[in-house]
Short mmCIF file of C-alpha atoms and ligand atoms in Angstrom, two decimals:
data_model
loop_
_atom_site.label_atom_id
_atom_site.label_comp_id
_atom_site.label_asym_id
_atom_site.label_seq_id
_atom_site.Cartn_x
_atom_site.Cartn_y
_atom_site.Cartn_z
CA MET A 104 204.85 208.91 261.72
CA ASP A 105 206.80 206.51 259.86
CA VAL A 106 204.68 205.19 256.65
CA SER A 107 205.95 201.39 255.40
CA VAL A 108 204.34 199.91 252.63
CA VAL A 109 203.97 196.52 251.87
CA ILE A 110 202.93 195.60 248.18
CA LEU A 111 202.34 191.85 247.57
CA ALA A 112 203.60 190.23 244.83
CA ALA A 113 204.47 186.52 245.46
CA GLY A 114 201.32 184.86 243.97
CA GLN A 115 202.01 182.93 240.77
CA GLY A 116 199.11 184.05 238.83
CA LYS A 117 197.60 181.03 237.91
CA ARG A 118 195.03 182.51 235.71
CA MET A 119 197.23 184.30 233.45
CA GLY A 120 198.15 180.83 231.73
CA SER A 121 202.22 182.55 231.66
CA ASP A 122 205.32 181.24 232.30
CA LEU A 123 206.04 185.53 233.42
CA PRO A 124 205.31 185.78 236.98
CA LYS A 125 202.09 187.76 237.34
CA VAL A 126 203.28 190.96 238.43
CA LEU A 127 206.04 190.93 235.80
CA GLN A 128 203.19 191.05 233.02
CA PRO A 129 203.19 194.42 231.07
CA LEU A 130 201.01 197.04 231.41
CA ALA A 131 201.46 200.06 229.01
CA GLY A 132 205.11 198.30 228.25
CA ARG A 133 206.05 198.26 232.24
CA PRO A 134 205.30 195.53 234.52
CA LEU A 135 202.34 195.44 236.85
CA LEU A 136 204.87 195.75 239.87
CA ALA A 137 206.51 199.04 238.68
CA HIS A 138 203.59 200.80 238.39
CA VAL A 139 202.14 200.37 242.23
CA ALA A 140 205.71 200.71 242.89
CA ASP A 141 205.88 204.16 241.62
CA THR A 142 202.56 205.12 242.44
CA VAL A 143 203.61 204.33 246.29
CA GLY A 144 206.86 205.95 245.59
CA ALA A 145 205.04 209.38 245.13
CA LEU A 146 203.71 209.14 248.65
CA ASP A 147 207.63 209.25 250.41
CA PRO A 148 207.18 206.40 252.52
CA THR A 149 209.78 205.08 254.90
CA ARG A 150 210.13 201.97 253.34
CA ILE A 151 208.51 199.60 250.65
CA CYS A 152 208.34 196.08 251.32
CA VAL A 153 207.61 193.70 248.18
CA VAL A 154 206.60 190.42 249.25
CA TYR A 155 207.63 187.84 246.56
CA GLY A 156 207.82 184.29 245.69
CA HIS A 157 206.95 182.75 242.53
CA GLY A 158 209.26 183.39 239.93
CA GLY A 159 211.62 185.22 243.11
CA GLU A 160 214.75 185.92 241.02
CA ARG A 161 213.27 187.02 237.99
CA VAL A 162 210.91 189.63 239.63
CA LYS A 163 214.13 190.86 241.32
CA ALA A 164 215.91 191.16 238.60
CA ALA A 165 213.37 193.27 236.68
CA PHE A 166 213.90 195.77 239.65
CA SER A 167 217.49 195.76 239.95
CA ASP A 168 217.75 199.53 240.86
CA ALA A 169 215.06 200.46 242.63
CA GLU A 170 214.99 200.73 246.73
CA LEU A 171 212.86 198.31 247.82
CA VAL A 172 213.04 195.77 250.35
CA TRP A 173 212.19 192.15 249.27
CA VAL A 174 210.58 189.81 251.98
CA LEU A 175 210.52 186.38 250.63
CA GLN A 176 207.38 184.31 251.17
CA ALA A 177 208.95 180.67 250.08
CA GLU A 178 205.35 178.90 249.85
CA GLN A 179 202.28 180.77 248.86
CA LEU A 180 199.89 180.24 251.56
CA GLY A 181 197.52 183.13 250.83
CA THR A 182 197.64 187.15 251.31
CA GLY A 183 197.50 186.62 255.24
CA HIS A 184 201.08 184.42 255.49
CA ALA A 185 202.29 186.47 253.01
CA VAL A 186 201.80 189.70 254.87
CA MET A 187 203.66 188.36 258.12
CA GLN A 188 206.32 187.64 256.22
CA ALA A 189 207.43 191.41 256.22
CA LEU A 190 206.18 192.07 259.79
CA PRO A 191 210.08 191.77 260.95
CA HIS A 192 210.90 194.55 258.60
CA LEU A 193 208.25 197.16 260.13
CA GLY A 194 208.44 199.25 262.75
CA ALA A 195 205.93 198.70 265.77
CA ASP A 196 204.44 202.06 265.06
CA ASP A 197 204.58 202.12 261.95
CA VAL A 198 201.29 202.94 259.80
CA VAL A 199 201.37 199.88 257.31
CA LEU A 200 199.62 200.36 253.87
CA ILE A 201 199.19 197.36 252.22
CA LEU A 202 199.15 196.79 248.35
CA CYS A 203 198.39 194.37 245.75
CA GLY A 204 201.01 193.86 242.68
CA ASP A 205 198.07 192.68 240.88
CA VAL A 206 196.00 196.32 241.18
CA PRO A 207 198.31 198.37 239.55
CA LEU A 208 196.35 201.45 238.32
CA VAL A 209 195.44 202.61 241.82
CA ARG A 210 196.42 206.97 242.28
CA ALA A 211 198.16 208.00 245.06
CA ALA A 212 194.88 210.17 246.29
CA THR A 213 193.18 207.33 246.20
CA ILE A 214 195.26 205.23 248.93
CA GLU A 215 195.84 208.54 251.11
CA PRO A 216 192.94 208.25 253.01
CA LEU A 217 193.76 204.89 254.36
CA ILE A 218 197.11 206.13 255.64
CA THR A 219 195.25 208.75 257.42
CA ALA A 220 192.30 206.78 258.97
CA ALA A 221 195.19 203.98 260.17
CA GLU A 222 197.06 207.03 262.02
CA THR A 223 193.83 207.12 264.09
CA ASP A 224 194.41 203.75 265.10
CA LYS A 225 191.40 202.37 262.58
CA LEU A 226 191.49 199.40 260.02
CA ALA A 227 190.76 201.07 256.71
CA ILE A 228 189.78 198.99 253.74
CA LEU A 229 189.89 200.52 250.32
CA THR A 230 186.20 199.30 248.61
CA THR A 231 184.08 199.89 245.69
CA ASN A 232 180.91 198.89 243.83
CA LEU A 233 181.25 196.38 240.84
CA ALA A 234 178.20 195.92 238.73
CA ASP A 235 179.64 192.58 238.41
CA SER A 236 181.20 191.70 241.85
CA TYR A 237 182.10 188.53 240.49
CA GLY A 238 185.77 186.56 241.99
CA TYR A 239 186.30 189.48 244.22
CA GLY A 240 185.94 189.53 248.26
CA ARG A 241 182.35 190.58 249.40
CA ILE A 242 181.69 193.42 251.92
CA VAL A 243 179.66 192.02 254.87
CA ARG A 244 177.81 195.09 256.49
CA ASP A 245 175.58 194.59 259.36
CA ILE A 246 171.93 196.42 259.54
CA ASP A 247 173.84 199.45 261.21
CA SER A 248 176.00 199.27 257.96
CA HIS A 249 179.35 198.46 259.56
CA VAL A 250 181.38 196.35 258.33
CA ARG A 251 181.50 192.54 259.78
CA ALA A 252 183.53 190.28 257.28
CA ILE A 253 184.92 190.08 253.69
CA VAL A 254 184.08 186.99 252.39
CA GLU A 255 185.78 185.68 249.66
CA GLU A 256 183.94 184.18 246.38
CA LYS A 257 184.21 180.52 246.90
CA ASP A 258 183.27 180.99 250.38
CA ALA A 259 180.16 183.15 249.69
CA THR A 260 176.57 182.23 250.48
CA ASP A 261 174.47 182.78 247.43
CA GLU A 262 172.96 185.68 249.21
CA GLN A 263 176.71 187.23 249.84
CA LYS A 264 177.82 186.68 246.32
CA LEU A 265 174.79 189.11 245.45
CA ILE A 266 176.81 192.04 247.04
CA LYS A 267 178.39 194.49 244.82
CA GLU A 268 180.60 196.15 247.16
CA ILE A 269 183.98 194.64 246.87
CA ASN A 270 187.25 194.58 248.67
CA THR A 271 189.85 196.19 246.71
CA GLY A 272 193.00 193.98 248.61
CA LEU A 273 194.16 197.63 249.54
CA MET A 274 194.31 198.71 253.55
CA ALA A 275 196.20 200.20 256.09
CA CYS A 276 196.35 199.55 259.93
CA ARG A 277 199.10 200.06 262.29
CA ALA A 278 201.94 197.49 262.26
CA GLN A 279 201.70 196.27 266.28
CA PHE A 280 197.54 195.36 264.71
CA LEU A 281 199.39 193.20 262.31
CA THR A 282 201.40 191.12 264.87
CA ALA A 283 198.47 191.13 267.17
CA TRP A 284 196.10 189.38 264.25
CA LEU A 285 197.84 187.72 261.79
CA PRO A 286 198.66 184.73 264.32
CA ARG A 287 194.75 184.84 264.61
CA ILE A 288 194.21 183.97 261.25
CA LYS A 289 193.61 180.29 260.10
CA SER A 290 192.95 178.51 256.94
CA ASP A 291 189.66 177.03 257.47
CA ASN A 292 188.43 178.03 254.37
CA THR A 293 187.89 176.69 250.72
CA GLN A 294 190.87 177.26 249.51
CA GLY A 295 193.02 176.34 252.61
CA GLU A 296 194.57 179.69 252.53
CA TYR A 297 195.66 182.18 255.33
CA TYR A 298 193.45 185.30 254.63
CA LEU A 299 194.70 188.87 255.08
CA THR A 300 190.58 190.01 254.90
CA ASP A 301 190.05 188.00 257.99
CA ILE A 302 192.07 190.82 260.03
CA VAL A 303 188.69 192.27 259.67
CA THR A 304 186.94 189.70 262.01
CA CYS A 305 190.28 190.25 264.57
CA ALA A 306 189.66 193.94 264.83
CA ILE A 307 185.85 193.53 265.61
CA ASP A 308 186.67 191.45 268.26
CA ASP A 309 189.60 193.37 269.72
CA GLY A 310 187.07 196.86 269.44
CA VAL A 311 188.92 198.32 266.82
CA SER A 312 186.97 200.18 264.08
CA VAL A 313 186.89 199.14 260.74
CA VAL A 314 186.64 202.10 258.15
CA PRO A 315 185.61 201.34 254.71
CA VAL A 316 187.12 204.27 252.45
CA HIS A 317 185.43 204.19 249.02
CA ALA A 318 187.03 204.28 245.54
CA ASP A 319 184.84 206.29 243.30
CA ASN A 320 186.18 205.27 240.42
CA PRO A 321 186.42 201.40 239.87
CA ALA A 322 188.83 200.92 236.69
CA GLU A 323 191.38 202.48 239.28
CA VAL A 324 191.43 199.41 242.01
CA LEU A 325 190.07 196.87 239.83
CA GLY A 326 192.62 193.36 239.75
CA ILE A 327 194.06 192.08 237.14
CA ASN A 328 194.19 188.10 237.53
CA ASP A 329 194.08 186.68 233.99
CA LYS A 330 194.80 188.28 230.10
CA GLN A 331 191.20 189.69 229.63
CA GLN A 332 191.54 191.90 232.77
CA LEU A 333 194.80 192.86 231.57
CA ALA A 334 193.90 193.80 228.15
CA ALA A 335 190.92 195.99 230.38
CA ALA A 336 193.30 197.45 232.50
CA GLU A 337 195.18 198.37 229.27
CA ARG A 338 192.62 200.12 227.57
CA ASN A 339 191.56 201.85 230.75
CA HIS A 340 194.85 203.32 231.57
CA GLN A 341 195.87 204.29 227.92
CA ARG A 342 192.00 205.98 227.86
CA SER A 343 192.74 208.29 231.17
CA VAL A 344 196.44 208.71 229.69
CA THR A 345 194.35 210.19 225.94
CA ASP A 346 192.26 211.64 228.06
CA ALA A 347 194.48 214.16 229.62
CA LEU A 348 196.37 214.34 226.50
CA MET A 349 193.42 215.79 224.64
CA GLN A 350 192.03 217.83 227.66
CA GLN A 351 195.44 219.48 227.49
CA GLY A 352 194.92 220.28 223.87
CA VAL A 353 196.34 217.06 221.30
CA THR A 354 194.39 216.44 218.53
CA MET A 355 193.95 212.66 218.04
CA ILE A 356 192.16 211.19 215.21
CA ASP A 357 191.26 208.35 217.03
CA PRO A 358 192.45 208.11 220.65
CA ASN A 359 191.51 204.19 220.72
CA ARG A 360 194.21 203.93 218.30
CA VAL A 361 196.94 205.85 220.35
CA ASP A 362 199.29 203.63 222.96
CA VAL A 363 201.65 205.77 225.48
CA ARG A 364 204.13 203.27 227.16
CA GLY A 365 205.77 205.34 229.62
CA LYS A 366 205.80 209.44 229.50
CA LEU A 367 204.41 211.59 226.47
CA THR A 368 204.91 215.18 227.01
CA CYS A 369 202.90 217.39 224.11
CA GLY A 370 203.39 221.21 223.10
CA ARG A 371 200.47 223.23 221.73
CA ASP A 372 198.74 221.67 218.37
CA VAL A 373 200.16 218.30 218.14
CA VAL A 374 198.13 215.87 216.04
CA LEU A 375 198.64 212.18 216.41
CA ASP A 376 197.31 210.06 213.60
CA ILE A 377 196.05 206.55 214.41
CA ASN A 378 198.22 203.75 215.42
CA THR A 379 200.73 205.66 216.72
CA ILE A 380 202.94 204.24 219.79
CA PHE A 381 204.87 206.22 221.80
CA SER A 382 207.41 204.20 224.11
CA GLY A 383 209.67 205.37 226.97
CA ASP A 384 209.98 209.39 227.41
CA VAL A 385 208.85 211.34 224.57
CA VAL A 386 208.68 215.14 224.15
CA LEU A 387 206.87 216.41 221.13
CA GLY A 388 207.30 220.42 220.67
CA ASP A 389 204.35 222.75 219.42
CA ASP A 390 202.59 221.90 215.72
CA VAL A 391 204.32 218.63 215.65
CA GLN A 392 202.25 216.09 213.61
CA ILE A 393 203.06 212.29 214.15
CA GLY A 394 202.01 210.00 210.73
CA ALA A 395 199.86 206.69 210.80
CA ASN A 396 201.81 203.72 211.97
CA SER A 397 204.52 205.40 213.68
CA ILE A 398 206.65 204.31 216.66
CA ILE A 399 208.73 206.51 218.69
CA SER A 400 210.23 205.89 221.18
CA ASN A 401 212.80 207.86 223.99
CA ALA A 402 212.90 210.71 221.16
CA SER A 403 212.18 214.85 221.48
CA ILE A 404 211.02 215.96 218.35
CA GLY A 405 211.42 220.02 217.93
CA ALA A 406 208.47 222.52 216.92
CA GLY A 407 206.91 221.91 213.65
CA THR A 408 208.16 219.10 212.72
CA ARG A 409 206.35 216.66 210.85
CA ILE A 410 207.09 212.58 210.84
CA LEU A 411 205.01 210.88 207.80
CA PRO A 412 203.45 207.52 207.83
CA ASN A 413 205.11 204.20 208.76
CA CYS A 414 208.54 205.77 210.84
CA ILE A 415 210.00 203.90 213.43
CA ILE A 416 212.12 206.99 215.61
CA ASP A 417 214.02 205.31 218.71
CA GLN A 418 216.40 206.99 220.97
CA THR A 419 216.34 210.33 218.28
CA THR A 420 216.85 214.20 219.11
CA VAL A 421 215.01 215.88 216.14
CA GLY A 422 215.47 219.62 215.80
CA LYS A 423 212.49 222.14 214.72
CA SER A 424 210.34 221.68 211.54
CA CYS A 425 212.27 218.64 210.27
CA GLU A 426 210.67 216.03 207.92
CA ILE A 427 210.78 212.39 208.28
CA GLY A 428 209.23 209.43 206.28
CA PRO A 429 207.58 208.05 205.36
CA PHE A 430 208.90 204.91 206.10
CA ALA A 431 211.77 206.23 207.43
CA ARG A 432 214.11 204.65 210.81
CA THR A 433 216.16 206.26 212.96
CA ARG A 434 218.05 203.98 215.28
CA PRO A 435 219.51 204.90 218.85
CA GLY A 436 222.29 207.67 218.99
CA VAL A 437 220.56 209.90 215.93
CA GLU A 438 220.64 213.87 216.21
CA LEU A 439 219.03 215.91 213.20
CA ASP A 440 219.30 219.46 213.25
CA ASP A 441 216.29 222.02 212.21
CA GLN A 442 214.78 221.86 208.75
CA ALA A 443 216.57 218.26 208.03
CA LYS A 444 214.94 215.72 206.18
CA LEU A 445 214.66 211.88 205.88
CA GLY A 446 212.91 210.64 202.96
CA ASN A 447 211.67 206.95 202.22
CA PHE A 448 213.45 203.51 202.99
CA VAL A 449 216.32 205.68 204.87
CA GLU A 450 217.86 204.41 208.13
CA ILE A 451 220.32 206.30 210.19
CA LYS A 452 222.65 205.02 213.23
CA LYS A 453 224.65 206.83 215.56
CA SER A 454 224.94 210.22 213.32
CA ARG A 455 224.20 213.37 213.52
CA ILE A 456 222.70 215.46 210.17
CA GLY A 457 223.06 219.37 210.36
CA LYS A 458 220.53 222.00 209.27
CA GLY A 459 218.91 221.79 206.35
CA SER A 460 220.50 218.50 204.93
CA LYS A 461 218.71 215.95 203.03
CA VAL A 462 218.96 212.20 203.06
CA ASN A 463 216.03 211.38 200.98
CA HIS A 464 215.66 207.90 199.81
CA LEU A 465 216.80 204.29 199.97
CA THR A 466 219.57 205.31 202.03
CA TYR A 467 221.71 203.63 205.10
CA ILE A 468 223.86 206.39 206.95
CA GLY A 469 225.90 204.80 210.11
CA ASP A 470 228.64 206.32 212.54
CA THR A 471 228.71 209.64 210.28
CA THR A 472 228.43 213.06 210.83
CA ILE A 473 226.88 215.25 208.20
CA GLY A 474 227.19 219.39 208.00
CA GLU A 475 225.05 221.77 207.32
CA ARG A 476 222.78 222.11 203.51
CA VAL A 477 224.26 218.58 202.46
CA ASN A 478 222.44 216.92 199.55
CA VAL A 479 222.94 212.71 199.89
CA GLY A 480 221.66 210.94 196.58
CA ALA A 481 219.48 208.14 197.01
CA GLY A 482 220.85 204.81 197.26
CA THR A 483 223.62 205.77 199.26
CA ILE A 484 225.81 203.69 201.95
CA THR A 485 227.85 204.24 204.42
CA CYS A 486 229.95 201.16 204.57
CA ASN A 487 230.87 201.74 208.30
CA TYR A 488 231.83 198.25 209.41
CA ASP A 489 234.79 196.05 207.93
CA GLY A 490 233.49 193.31 209.83
CA VAL A 491 235.27 193.87 213.31
CA ASN A 492 235.09 197.45 213.84
CA LYS A 493 232.98 200.77 213.12
CA HIS A 494 234.24 203.30 211.50
CA PRO A 495 233.14 207.39 210.96
CA THR A 496 232.14 209.19 207.89
CA VAL A 497 232.39 213.23 208.06
CA ILE A 498 230.73 214.64 205.12
CA GLY A 499 231.55 218.90 204.85
CA ASP A 500 229.28 221.64 204.49
CA GLY A 501 227.22 222.25 201.43
CA ALA A 502 228.76 218.81 200.06
CA PHE A 503 226.14 216.86 197.32
CA ILE A 504 226.80 213.07 197.35
CA GLY A 505 225.69 211.68 193.79
CA SER A 506 222.97 208.95 193.96
CA GLY A 507 224.23 205.19 194.77
CA VAL A 508 227.81 206.16 196.31
CA GLU A 509 229.39 203.95 198.68
CA LEU A 510 231.55 206.11 201.63
CA VAL A 511 233.93 203.34 202.73
CA ALA A 512 234.55 204.56 206.35
CA PRO A 513 236.80 205.86 207.41
CA VAL A 514 236.40 208.78 204.81
CA ASN A 515 236.08 212.42 204.71
CA ILE A 516 233.85 214.54 202.39
CA GLY A 517 235.26 217.63 202.21
CA ALA A 518 232.76 221.14 202.38
CA GLY A 519 231.33 221.77 198.77
CA ALA A 520 232.63 218.37 197.41
CA THR A 521 230.58 216.80 194.74
CA ILE A 522 230.76 213.15 194.50
CA GLY A 523 229.61 211.55 191.28
CA ALA A 524 226.88 209.20 191.24
CA GLY A 525 227.77 205.38 191.59
CA ALA A 526 231.20 206.02 193.02
CA THR A 527 232.69 203.55 195.83
CA VAL A 528 234.74 206.44 197.90
CA SER A 529 237.43 204.93 200.04
CA LYS A 530 239.98 207.74 200.24
CA ASP A 531 239.13 211.05 201.50
CA ALA A 532 237.38 213.24 198.80
CA PRO A 533 238.72 216.90 198.56
CA ALA A 534 236.51 220.20 199.70
CA GLY A 535 234.98 221.85 196.49
CA GLU A 536 235.88 219.23 193.42
CA LEU A 537 233.97 216.41 191.69
CA THR A 538 235.33 212.72 192.72
CA VAL A 539 234.34 210.51 190.40
CA GLU A 540 235.10 206.93 190.45
CA ARG A 541 233.36 204.88 188.05
CA ALA A 542 234.35 202.58 185.09
CA ARG A 543 234.60 203.98 181.53
CA GLN A 544 231.22 203.54 179.79
CA LYS A 545 231.67 201.57 176.72
CA VAL A 546 229.09 200.40 173.95
CA ILE A 547 229.64 197.01 172.23
CA ARG A 548 228.35 197.33 168.67
CA GLY A 549 226.16 194.84 166.86
CA TRP A 550 225.74 192.65 170.28
CA GLN A 551 222.81 190.39 170.08
CA ARG A 552 220.78 188.71 172.70
CA PRO A 553 220.46 185.22 173.01
CA SER A 554 217.67 183.43 171.65
CA LYS A 555 215.37 180.86 173.46
CA ASP A 556 216.79 177.31 173.16
CA LYS A 557 214.26 175.49 171.24
CA SER A 558 216.05 171.73 171.82
CA GLY A 559 215.41 172.06 175.57
C1 UD1 B 787 192.11 189.34 246.66
C2 UD1 B 787 191.50 189.03 248.22
C3 UD1 B 787 190.05 189.54 247.99
C4 UD1 B 787 190.11 190.78 247.15
C5 UD1 B 787 191.21 191.22 245.66
C6 UD1 B 787 191.09 192.15 244.84
C7 UD1 B 787 192.33 188.02 250.01
C8 UD1 B 787 192.32 186.71 250.72
N1 UD1 B 787 191.47 188.04 248.73
O1 UD1 B 787 191.52 188.21 246.24
O2 UD1 B 787 189.09 189.78 249.07
O3 UD1 B 787 188.84 191.09 246.29
O4 UD1 B 787 192.32 190.74 246.07
O5 UD1 B 787 192.17 192.29 243.86
O6 UD1 B 787 193.13 188.47 250.11
N2 UD1 B 787 199.56 186.91 247.25
C9 UD1 B 787 200.73 186.44 247.96
N3 UD1 B 787 201.16 185.49 248.36
C10 UD1 B 787 200.10 184.41 248.43
C11 UD1 B 787 199.03 184.87 247.93
C12 UD1 B 787 198.54 186.33 247.33
O7 UD1 B 787 202.05 187.83 247.78
O8 UD1 B 787 200.60 183.60 249.19
C13 UD1 B 787 199.62 188.17 246.12
C14 UD1 B 787 199.33 187.99 245.03
O9 UD1 B 787 200.51 188.00 244.02
C15 UD1 B 787 198.64 189.31 244.59
C16 UD1 B 787 198.18 189.46 245.78
O10 UD1 B 787 198.43 188.89 246.94
O11 UD1 B 787 199.54 190.33 244.21
C17 UD1 B 787 196.32 189.00 245.77
O12 UD1 B 787 196.38 187.86 245.49
P1 UD1 B 787 195.46 187.06 244.72
O13 UD1 B 787 195.51 185.59 244.48
O14 UD1 B 787 195.23 187.43 243.43
O15 UD1 B 787 193.93 187.36 245.31
P2 UD1 B 787 192.50 187.38 244.91
O16 UD1 B 787 192.02 186.17 244.76
O17 UD1 B 787 192.55 188.29 243.61
CA1 CA B 788 193.83 189.26 242.57
#
């Protein structure tokens, strides 16, 4: 049986107080809509339609490579009207799963029972119970506890407002039911909108059973309409990610101060200190320790490596038993072989640092290949940019670069070469030899410091 998904994402989200369309607001570093699209992708539906409207091109552009069917809702006349726009894209026998772009944390396992119920020609609605149900559509049941209607906050009587069971906005039924019901929906309510929720009454009128599917974990199905709800959802999400990592054995000094904005994969006995942020795909090997205030993005860190506090590691591959920081920054395209060391105030870009090599203090290395067991002295700079083009530097195994050296690229430093401190090296330095580039030191005897001018 074909399953089609319709994600409602056309609303402006006025309550966000933002120019960014609501479904592009970031949660864990990614647009709300991306979370929903990923979750349904795992269900392997026949098609995923996204109803978009407000901020249209911006929303589409954010998902340029996803295989989504974009359905324009030019005017936002309500959730029922939104689903109606998708009907021409659906097969008559499809089971249609309707999701909301602003309910991003729902898990596939929570949605699946909706599909199962819809397959047997029922209307399935996902509900939950909230201690504070303010703002949500309430599930109105009759004395036999059958669902009779969904009533929106703004249309509810005082008595209905006391109901704790709410509509999560997620539903499923056959496409042919939607085709029959949606044209019957009217906009004679407080908001003057075509409410999708009114299909409940249509189903009852047509003798179709309405099945409430209960979501046990309300945190998963909370709608995000404003910045406070966005922040609350961020915390919920972070908490579930850190809980899963801790269950697997990761040590966190304080899980409330670890943020994962992407996918973090950890080996055994990994320790994460406070204020650590992981974004994109990050893999940490066994016994890796990440120091406080470090931001690690799209990186792989080998077993036994220590990242000391205040490091920024971006698009970098780090070998085993390395030590980085404190206060080091690696930029895209950096590879560190095993046992390499980067110290404080060191910036590395698009470079390879060989096994056991050390770049310990106040240094910039760019577009460089460093061999094994190299020592780069404090304050060394690779001058890789001539204002127009970038040029490479190559430093052979076992070379020793003295402090304060400028390596003017393109330049090669041979294996085992020694470069005296303070040199500006613009020609290749031969292997095994000492290269010095330095004005001779002089002493001016009897020189007097100027004295303070009293007339001024
Ligand atoms: C909706 C439900 C409410 C439920 C709540 C759960 C209706 C009438 N109400 O209310 O019962 O408790 O979600 O979170 O369905 N959208 C469109 N086009 C439109 C209007 C909305 O695509 O014309 C999209 C929005 O972008 C959003 C979703 O539909 O993703 C829900 O719309 P929203 O305005 O947030 O509805 P709620 O008031 O939250
Ligand atoms: Ca909403």
